[in-house]
Structures are given as C-alpha cells and as structure tokens.
Amino acid sequence: MTVKSPLAVLLCLLTATLGAQTAQRATPIHTAPEVTAPVVKLVKPGEDLPAASPTGTAPAGWSAVVLPGPHELFVRNSDIGKDLDIKPGSSLRADPKSDAAELTTFQAGDEAEITGLRGRWTQIRLNRDVIAYVQGTSAPAVQRTAPVVTTAPVTDAPYSAGSNTSPVVNPTPRPAVGRPVDRTASDRSSLAALPRLFEGKLASTRVPLRPRRPYDFALEAEDGTRFAYLDLTKLLLTEQIEKYIDRTVVVYGVARPVPDTKDIVIAVESLQLR
C-alpha cells in the first residue's frame, strides 16, 4: 500500500474542494492568469468549476485549474512535418485563426490525432489535460437582468375593430403548403452559391493505366457510387488527404457542375472525419 505525504493529501483535498464548487455567476476560464487573456471556456451559473491543478501555479487572486482532455485544437500546417508529426513547441489554438486563443503548446511525447483540415490549419485531437486559470470569485459580480420579451399570438384571422390584435401593414404572403416558392433567377443563383455540408466516403479517382479524372478525389455513397468530385485546392495541405481515403468524412463547401459534363464538384473549404 502506498502512503501519501501530508502535502499530497492536502493537494488532493484542495483539488476535490474546488472541483466540487458550483459557479455562482458566469465564470470565464482564461489561457493565462490575466484579465485580458483569451477566454477558452465560460462556466455558467450552477455548473461545476474545473478541478484545481495540483501542479500549476498562479499569482494572487487566481487559481490554476485542469481542463481534462481530449481537446479539439488547431495547429498551423507549417508546424507539421512530412511524416505528419507536430513540431514540439507549436502553438495549439482554439480556432483556425492566428488571433485565436492559444490553449497550449505541443510537447514532445504528446498524443494527438489529425481529425480535419481547414485551409492553412490542421485540426487535431490532443489527448491530454490542459492547465487554465480562473480569477478569484471574491470580486462582486455585475448582475444584469435581461428585459422580458413578450410575444404576440400569431393569427391568420383578419383584423377587426375591438380586437386586441394590431393590423398587419403590407403582410408578406406565405406560400401554400405543397406549392413551390417563386424565386427569380438571381435568387436561385445566390442560393446555389451557398456553402453546405456533404457527407460520404472519401475515394481516390487515380487508377493506374487509366486516364486521369478532372479531380483526384471524390465523395462516394454507401454503395460505392461517386456523387461528387472534390476540389481541394483551398485546403493547401493536400498530402494529408491520403489518411482519409476509404473513411467517412464531412466536407463543407460549394457544389457546382463540372463544365460540359453531368458531374458535380464541391469546392471544399473544410474537411473532417465523421
């Protein structure tokens, strides 16, 4: 049986105490013990605060806490080597942006899995805990009461004198159920240009001794039939795509017809494992 030192017992008690605390107000969790540091999580009133870190240190008025993994984070493509290993010391951010909150840095020995691509960024799943910081709760919280919003009943009945329902000025006609909505050609073009989510199995179209397809990758249905090519030029780091072949993925992008064919191609803006 292992006997713990008094200091270890005290740390365990402190961890359990903070972990059992309930937030009395909205409590931001910061990446650093500074009020101006980015917020990575907001604990709502009534939710449990993160457990205290037995190893992390913080200045007076702050507490180091543990955010348990795994964490979905983003790393720059330039910080990934040819063998798809993340370079130690690379910044791991909460969003695929240079000004996004840096939650931690990648350390030698960390376990991480590539889960998606987002332009110049690679999405990873970091399998370890992360240290963050909570400011002391002794400062009084500013309470603001949201105004009460009242909703009027919706009715199709015409306005009549003496009723409590205000008349509707120039009401927009609603389409009848089962009938198509009238749209102009520009409306249809605008709607078609909107990005959408598509799901399917990623497949390579490159086959030895056969003519090359217009695009090297495609999405397939469950029965193996291709329903769209994939234009991956916006992802930049295309050498990682090989890891996703024959796996179900979700892509986000704009679908458009391939000129002079009946095929469809999706201009992919992001790609993630299902």
Coordinates of C-alpha atoms in Angstrom, one line a residue:
M1 CA 0.0 0.0 0.0
T2 CA 1.3 3.5 -0.9
V3 CA 1.4 6.0 1.9
K4 CA 0.8 9.6 0.7
S5 CA 2.7 12.5 2.3
P6 CA 0.7 15.2 4.2
L7 CA 1.4 17.6 1.3
A8 CA 0.0 15.2 -1.3
V9 CA -3.1 14.6 0.9
L10 CA -3.6 18.4 1.2
L11 CA -3.4 18.9 -2.5
C12 CA -5.9 16.1 -3.2
L13 CA -8.3 17.7 -0.7
L14 CA -7.9 21.1 -2.3
T15 CA -8.5 19.6 -5.7
A16 CA -11.6 17.9 -4.6
T17 CA -12.9 21.0 -2.9
L18 CA -12.5 23.3 -5.9
G19 CA -13.8 20.6 -8.3
A20 CA -17.0 20.3 -6.1
Q21 CA -17.6 24.1 -6.2
T22 CA -20.5 25.4 -8.2
A23 CA -20.2 28.7 -10.1
Q24 CA -22.4 31.4 -8.5
R25 CA -22.0 33.5 -11.6
A26 CA -20.7 33.3 -15.1
T27 CA -17.0 32.5 -14.6
P28 CA -14.6 32.8 -17.5
I29 CA -11.6 30.4 -17.8
H30 CA -8.6 32.1 -19.2
T31 CA -5.5 30.8 -21.0
A32 CA -3.3 32.9 -18.7
P33 CA -3.7 34.5 -15.2
E34 CA -4.6 37.8 -16.8
V35 CA -8.0 39.5 -17.2
T36 CA -7.1 40.4 -20.8
A37 CA -6.1 36.8 -21.6
P38 CA -8.4 35.0 -24.1
V39 CA -11.3 33.0 -22.6
V40 CA -11.4 29.3 -23.6
K41 CA -14.5 28.4 -21.7
L42 CA -17.3 30.1 -19.8
V43 CA -18.7 28.2 -16.8
K44 CA -22.4 29.1 -16.4
P45 CA -24.0 29.8 -13.0
G46 CA -24.9 26.4 -11.4
E47 CA -22.3 24.5 -13.3
D48 CA -19.3 22.9 -11.6
L49 CA -16.0 24.7 -11.7
P50 CA -13.0 22.8 -13.1
A51 CA -10.8 21.0 -10.6
A52 CA -7.8 22.7 -9.2
S53 CA -4.4 21.8 -10.7
P54 CA -2.1 20.1 -8.1
T55 CA 1.0 21.3 -10.1
G56 CA 0.0 24.6 -11.8
T57 CA 0.9 27.8 -10.0
A58 CA -0.9 31.1 -10.3
P59 CA -0.4 34.7 -8.9
A60 CA -2.5 36.0 -6.0
G61 CA -6.2 36.3 -6.9
W62 CA -6.0 33.5 -9.5
S63 CA -6.3 29.7 -9.4
A64 CA -4.8 27.2 -11.8
V65 CA -7.4 24.6 -13.0
V66 CA -7.4 21.5 -15.1
L67 CA -9.3 21.2 -18.3
P68 CA -9.5 17.4 -19.0
G69 CA -8.8 16.2 -22.5
P70 CA -9.2 15.4 -25.2
H71 CA -9.3 18.8 -26.8
E72 CA -10.1 19.7 -30.4
L73 CA -7.5 22.3 -31.4
F74 CA -5.8 23.7 -34.5
V75 CA -2.1 23.9 -35.5
R76 CA -0.6 25.7 -38.5
N77 CA 0.2 23.4 -41.5
S78 CA 3.7 24.8 -41.4
D79 CA 4.2 23.3 -37.9
I80 CA 3.6 19.7 -39.2
G81 CA 6.5 17.7 -40.7
K82 CA 6.4 15.5 -43.8
D83 CA 5.8 12.5 -41.5
L84 CA 2.7 14.3 -40.2
D85 CA 4.4 14.8 -36.8
I86 CA 3.6 18.1 -35.0
K87 CA 6.8 20.0 -34.1
P88 CA 7.3 20.4 -30.4
G89 CA 6.6 24.0 -29.2
S90 CA 3.9 24.6 -31.8
S91 CA 1.0 26.7 -30.8
L92 CA -2.3 24.9 -30.4
R93 CA -5.2 27.3 -30.8
A94 CA -8.9 27.0 -30.1
D95 CA -9.9 28.2 -33.7
P96 CA -8.2 28.1 -37.1
K97 CA -7.1 31.8 -36.8
S98 CA -3.8 33.4 -36.0
D99 CA -5.5 35.6 -33.3
A100 CA -7.4 32.7 -31.8
A101 CA -6.8 31.8 -28.1
E102 CA -3.6 29.7 -27.7
L103 CA -4.7 26.9 -25.3
T104 CA -1.3 25.3 -25.0
T105 CA 1.8 24.3 -27.0
F106 CA 2.6 20.8 -28.3
Q107 CA 5.1 19.0 -26.2
A108 CA 7.4 16.1 -27.1
G109 CA 5.5 12.9 -26.2
D110 CA 2.0 14.4 -26.5
E111 CA -0.5 12.1 -28.2
A112 CA -2.5 13.8 -30.9
E113 CA -4.6 12.7 -33.9
I114 CA -5.3 14.6 -37.1
T115 CA -9.0 15.0 -37.4
G116 CA -9.5 17.6 -40.1
L117 CA -8.2 20.3 -42.4
R118 CA -9.2 23.9 -42.5
G119 CA -7.2 25.9 -45.1
R120 CA -3.8 26.8 -43.7
W121 CA -4.7 25.0 -40.4
T122 CA -4.9 21.3 -39.4
Q123 CA -7.4 20.2 -36.8
I124 CA -6.1 17.8 -34.1
R125 CA -7.4 15.9 -31.1
L126 CA -5.0 16.4 -28.2
N127 CA -5.2 13.6 -25.7
R128 CA -4.0 15.2 -22.5
D129 CA -5.2 17.7 -19.9
V130 CA -4.6 21.4 -20.2
I131 CA -3.9 24.0 -17.5
A132 CA -6.1 27.2 -17.5
Y133 CA -6.8 29.9 -15.0
V134 CA -9.8 31.2 -13.0
Q135 CA -9.8 34.6 -11.4
G136 CA -10.8 34.7 -7.7
T137 CA -14.6 34.9 -7.1
S138 CA -14.4 37.4 -4.3
A139 CA -14.9 40.4 -6.6
P140 CA -18.6 41.3 -6.8
A141 CA -20.3 40.2 -9.9
V142 CA -22.2 42.7 -12.0
Q143 CA -25.7 41.5 -12.3
R144 CA -27.8 42.5 -15.3
T145 CA -31.4 41.5 -15.7
A146 CA -32.5 40.8 -19.2
P147 CA -35.7 42.5 -20.3
V148 CA -38.8 40.4 -20.5
V149 CA -39.7 39.9 -24.1
T150 CA -43.4 39.3 -24.7
T151 CA -44.6 37.7 -27.9
A152 CA -47.9 38.4 -29.5
P153 CA -50.1 35.5 -30.7
V154 CA -49.8 34.6 -34.3
T155 CA -53.1 34.5 -36.1
D156 CA -54.3 34.4 -39.7
A157 CA -57.6 36.0 -38.8
P158 CA -58.4 39.4 -40.3
Y159 CA -58.2 42.5 -38.1
S160 CA -61.5 43.7 -36.7
A161 CA -62.4 46.7 -34.6
G162 CA -62.4 46.0 -30.9
S163 CA -59.9 43.1 -31.1
N164 CA -56.5 43.0 -29.3
T165 CA -54.7 42.2 -32.5
S166 CA -52.9 45.0 -34.4
P167 CA -53.5 45.2 -38.1
V168 CA -50.6 43.9 -40.3
V169 CA -49.4 46.5 -42.8
N170 CA -48.4 45.1 -46.2
P171 CA -48.1 41.5 -44.9
T172 CA -45.7 39.2 -46.8
P173 CA -47.8 36.4 -48.4
R174 CA -46.9 32.9 -47.2
P175 CA -46.5 30.1 -49.7
A176 CA -49.3 27.5 -49.6
V177 CA -48.2 24.1 -48.3
G178 CA -47.2 21.8 -51.2
R179 CA -46.6 24.6 -53.7
P180 CA -43.1 25.8 -54.8
V181 CA -41.8 29.2 -53.7
D182 CA -41.5 31.6 -56.6
R183 CA -37.9 32.7 -56.9
T184 CA -36.1 34.8 -59.5
A185 CA -33.1 33.5 -61.5
S186 CA -30.8 35.7 -59.3
D187 CA -32.4 34.2 -56.1
R188 CA -31.7 30.7 -57.4
S189 CA -28.1 31.6 -58.3
S190 CA -27.5 33.1 -54.8
L191 CA -28.9 30.0 -53.1
A192 CA -26.8 27.6 -55.2
A193 CA -23.6 29.5 -54.3
L194 CA -24.1 29.0 -50.5
P195 CA -21.7 26.5 -48.8
R196 CA -23.2 23.3 -47.5
L197 CA -22.3 20.2 -45.6
F198 CA -21.8 17.0 -47.5
E199 CA -21.1 13.5 -46.1
G200 CA -19.7 10.4 -47.8
K201 CA -16.7 8.1 -48.1
L202 CA -13.5 9.8 -49.5
A203 CA -12.2 8.0 -52.5
S204 CA -9.2 8.5 -54.8
T205 CA -10.0 8.7 -58.6
R206 CA -6.5 7.9 -59.6
V207 CA -6.2 4.5 -61.2
P208 CA -3.0 3.1 -62.8
L209 CA -3.1 2.9 -66.7
R210 CA -6.4 4.8 -66.9
P211 CA -6.9 8.4 -68.0
R212 CA -6.7 10.9 -65.1
R213 CA -10.0 12.3 -63.9
P214 CA -10.6 16.0 -63.7
Y215 CA -10.1 15.8 -59.9
D216 CA -8.0 13.4 -57.8
F217 CA -10.6 12.8 -55.1
A218 CA -14.3 12.3 -54.8
L219 CA -17.1 11.5 -52.4
E220 CA -18.9 8.2 -52.7
A221 CA -22.2 7.0 -51.4
E222 CA -22.6 3.8 -49.3
D223 CA -23.0 1.7 -52.4
G224 CA -19.7 2.9 -53.7
T225 CA -21.1 5.2 -56.4
R226 CA -19.5 8.6 -56.9
F227 CA -21.8 11.5 -56.3
A228 CA -19.3 14.4 -56.4
Y229 CA -15.7 15.3 -57.2
L230 CA -13.8 17.3 -54.6
D231 CA -11.8 20.4 -55.4
L232 CA -9.2 20.6 -52.5
T233 CA -7.1 23.5 -53.7
K234 CA -8.3 25.7 -50.8
L235 CA -7.0 23.2 -48.2
L236 CA -3.4 23.6 -49.3
L237 CA -2.0 20.7 -47.3
T238 CA -3.3 18.1 -49.6
E239 CA -0.7 15.5 -48.8
Q240 CA -2.6 14.7 -45.6
I241 CA -5.7 13.7 -47.6
E242 CA -4.3 10.2 -48.1
K243 CA -5.0 9.4 -44.5
Y244 CA -8.8 9.9 -45.1
I245 CA -9.2 7.6 -48.1
D246 CA -11.9 5.0 -47.5
R247 CA -13.1 6.8 -44.4
T248 CA -16.4 8.6 -43.9
V249 CA -15.8 12.4 -43.9
V250 CA -17.9 15.6 -43.8
V251 CA -16.9 18.4 -46.1
Y252 CA -18.1 21.9 -46.2
G253 CA -18.1 23.8 -49.4
V254 CA -20.0 25.0 -52.5
A255 CA -21.2 22.5 -55.1
R256 CA -21.2 23.4 -58.8
P257 CA -21.5 21.5 -62.1
V258 CA -18.3 20.4 -64.0
P259 CA -18.5 22.2 -67.4
D260 CA -19.6 20.0 -70.3
T261 CA -20.4 17.0 -68.1
K262 CA -23.1 15.8 -65.8
D263 CA -20.7 15.6 -62.8
I264 CA -20.7 17.8 -59.7
V265 CA -17.6 19.1 -57.9
I266 CA -17.5 20.6 -54.4
A267 CA -15.1 23.4 -53.7
V268 CA -14.1 22.2 -50.2
E269 CA -13.4 24.8 -47.5
S270 CA -13.0 22.3 -44.7
L271 CA -12.9 18.5 -44.2
Q272 CA -13.4 16.5 -41.1
L273 CA -13.7 12.8 -40.1
R274 CA -17.2 11.7 -39.4

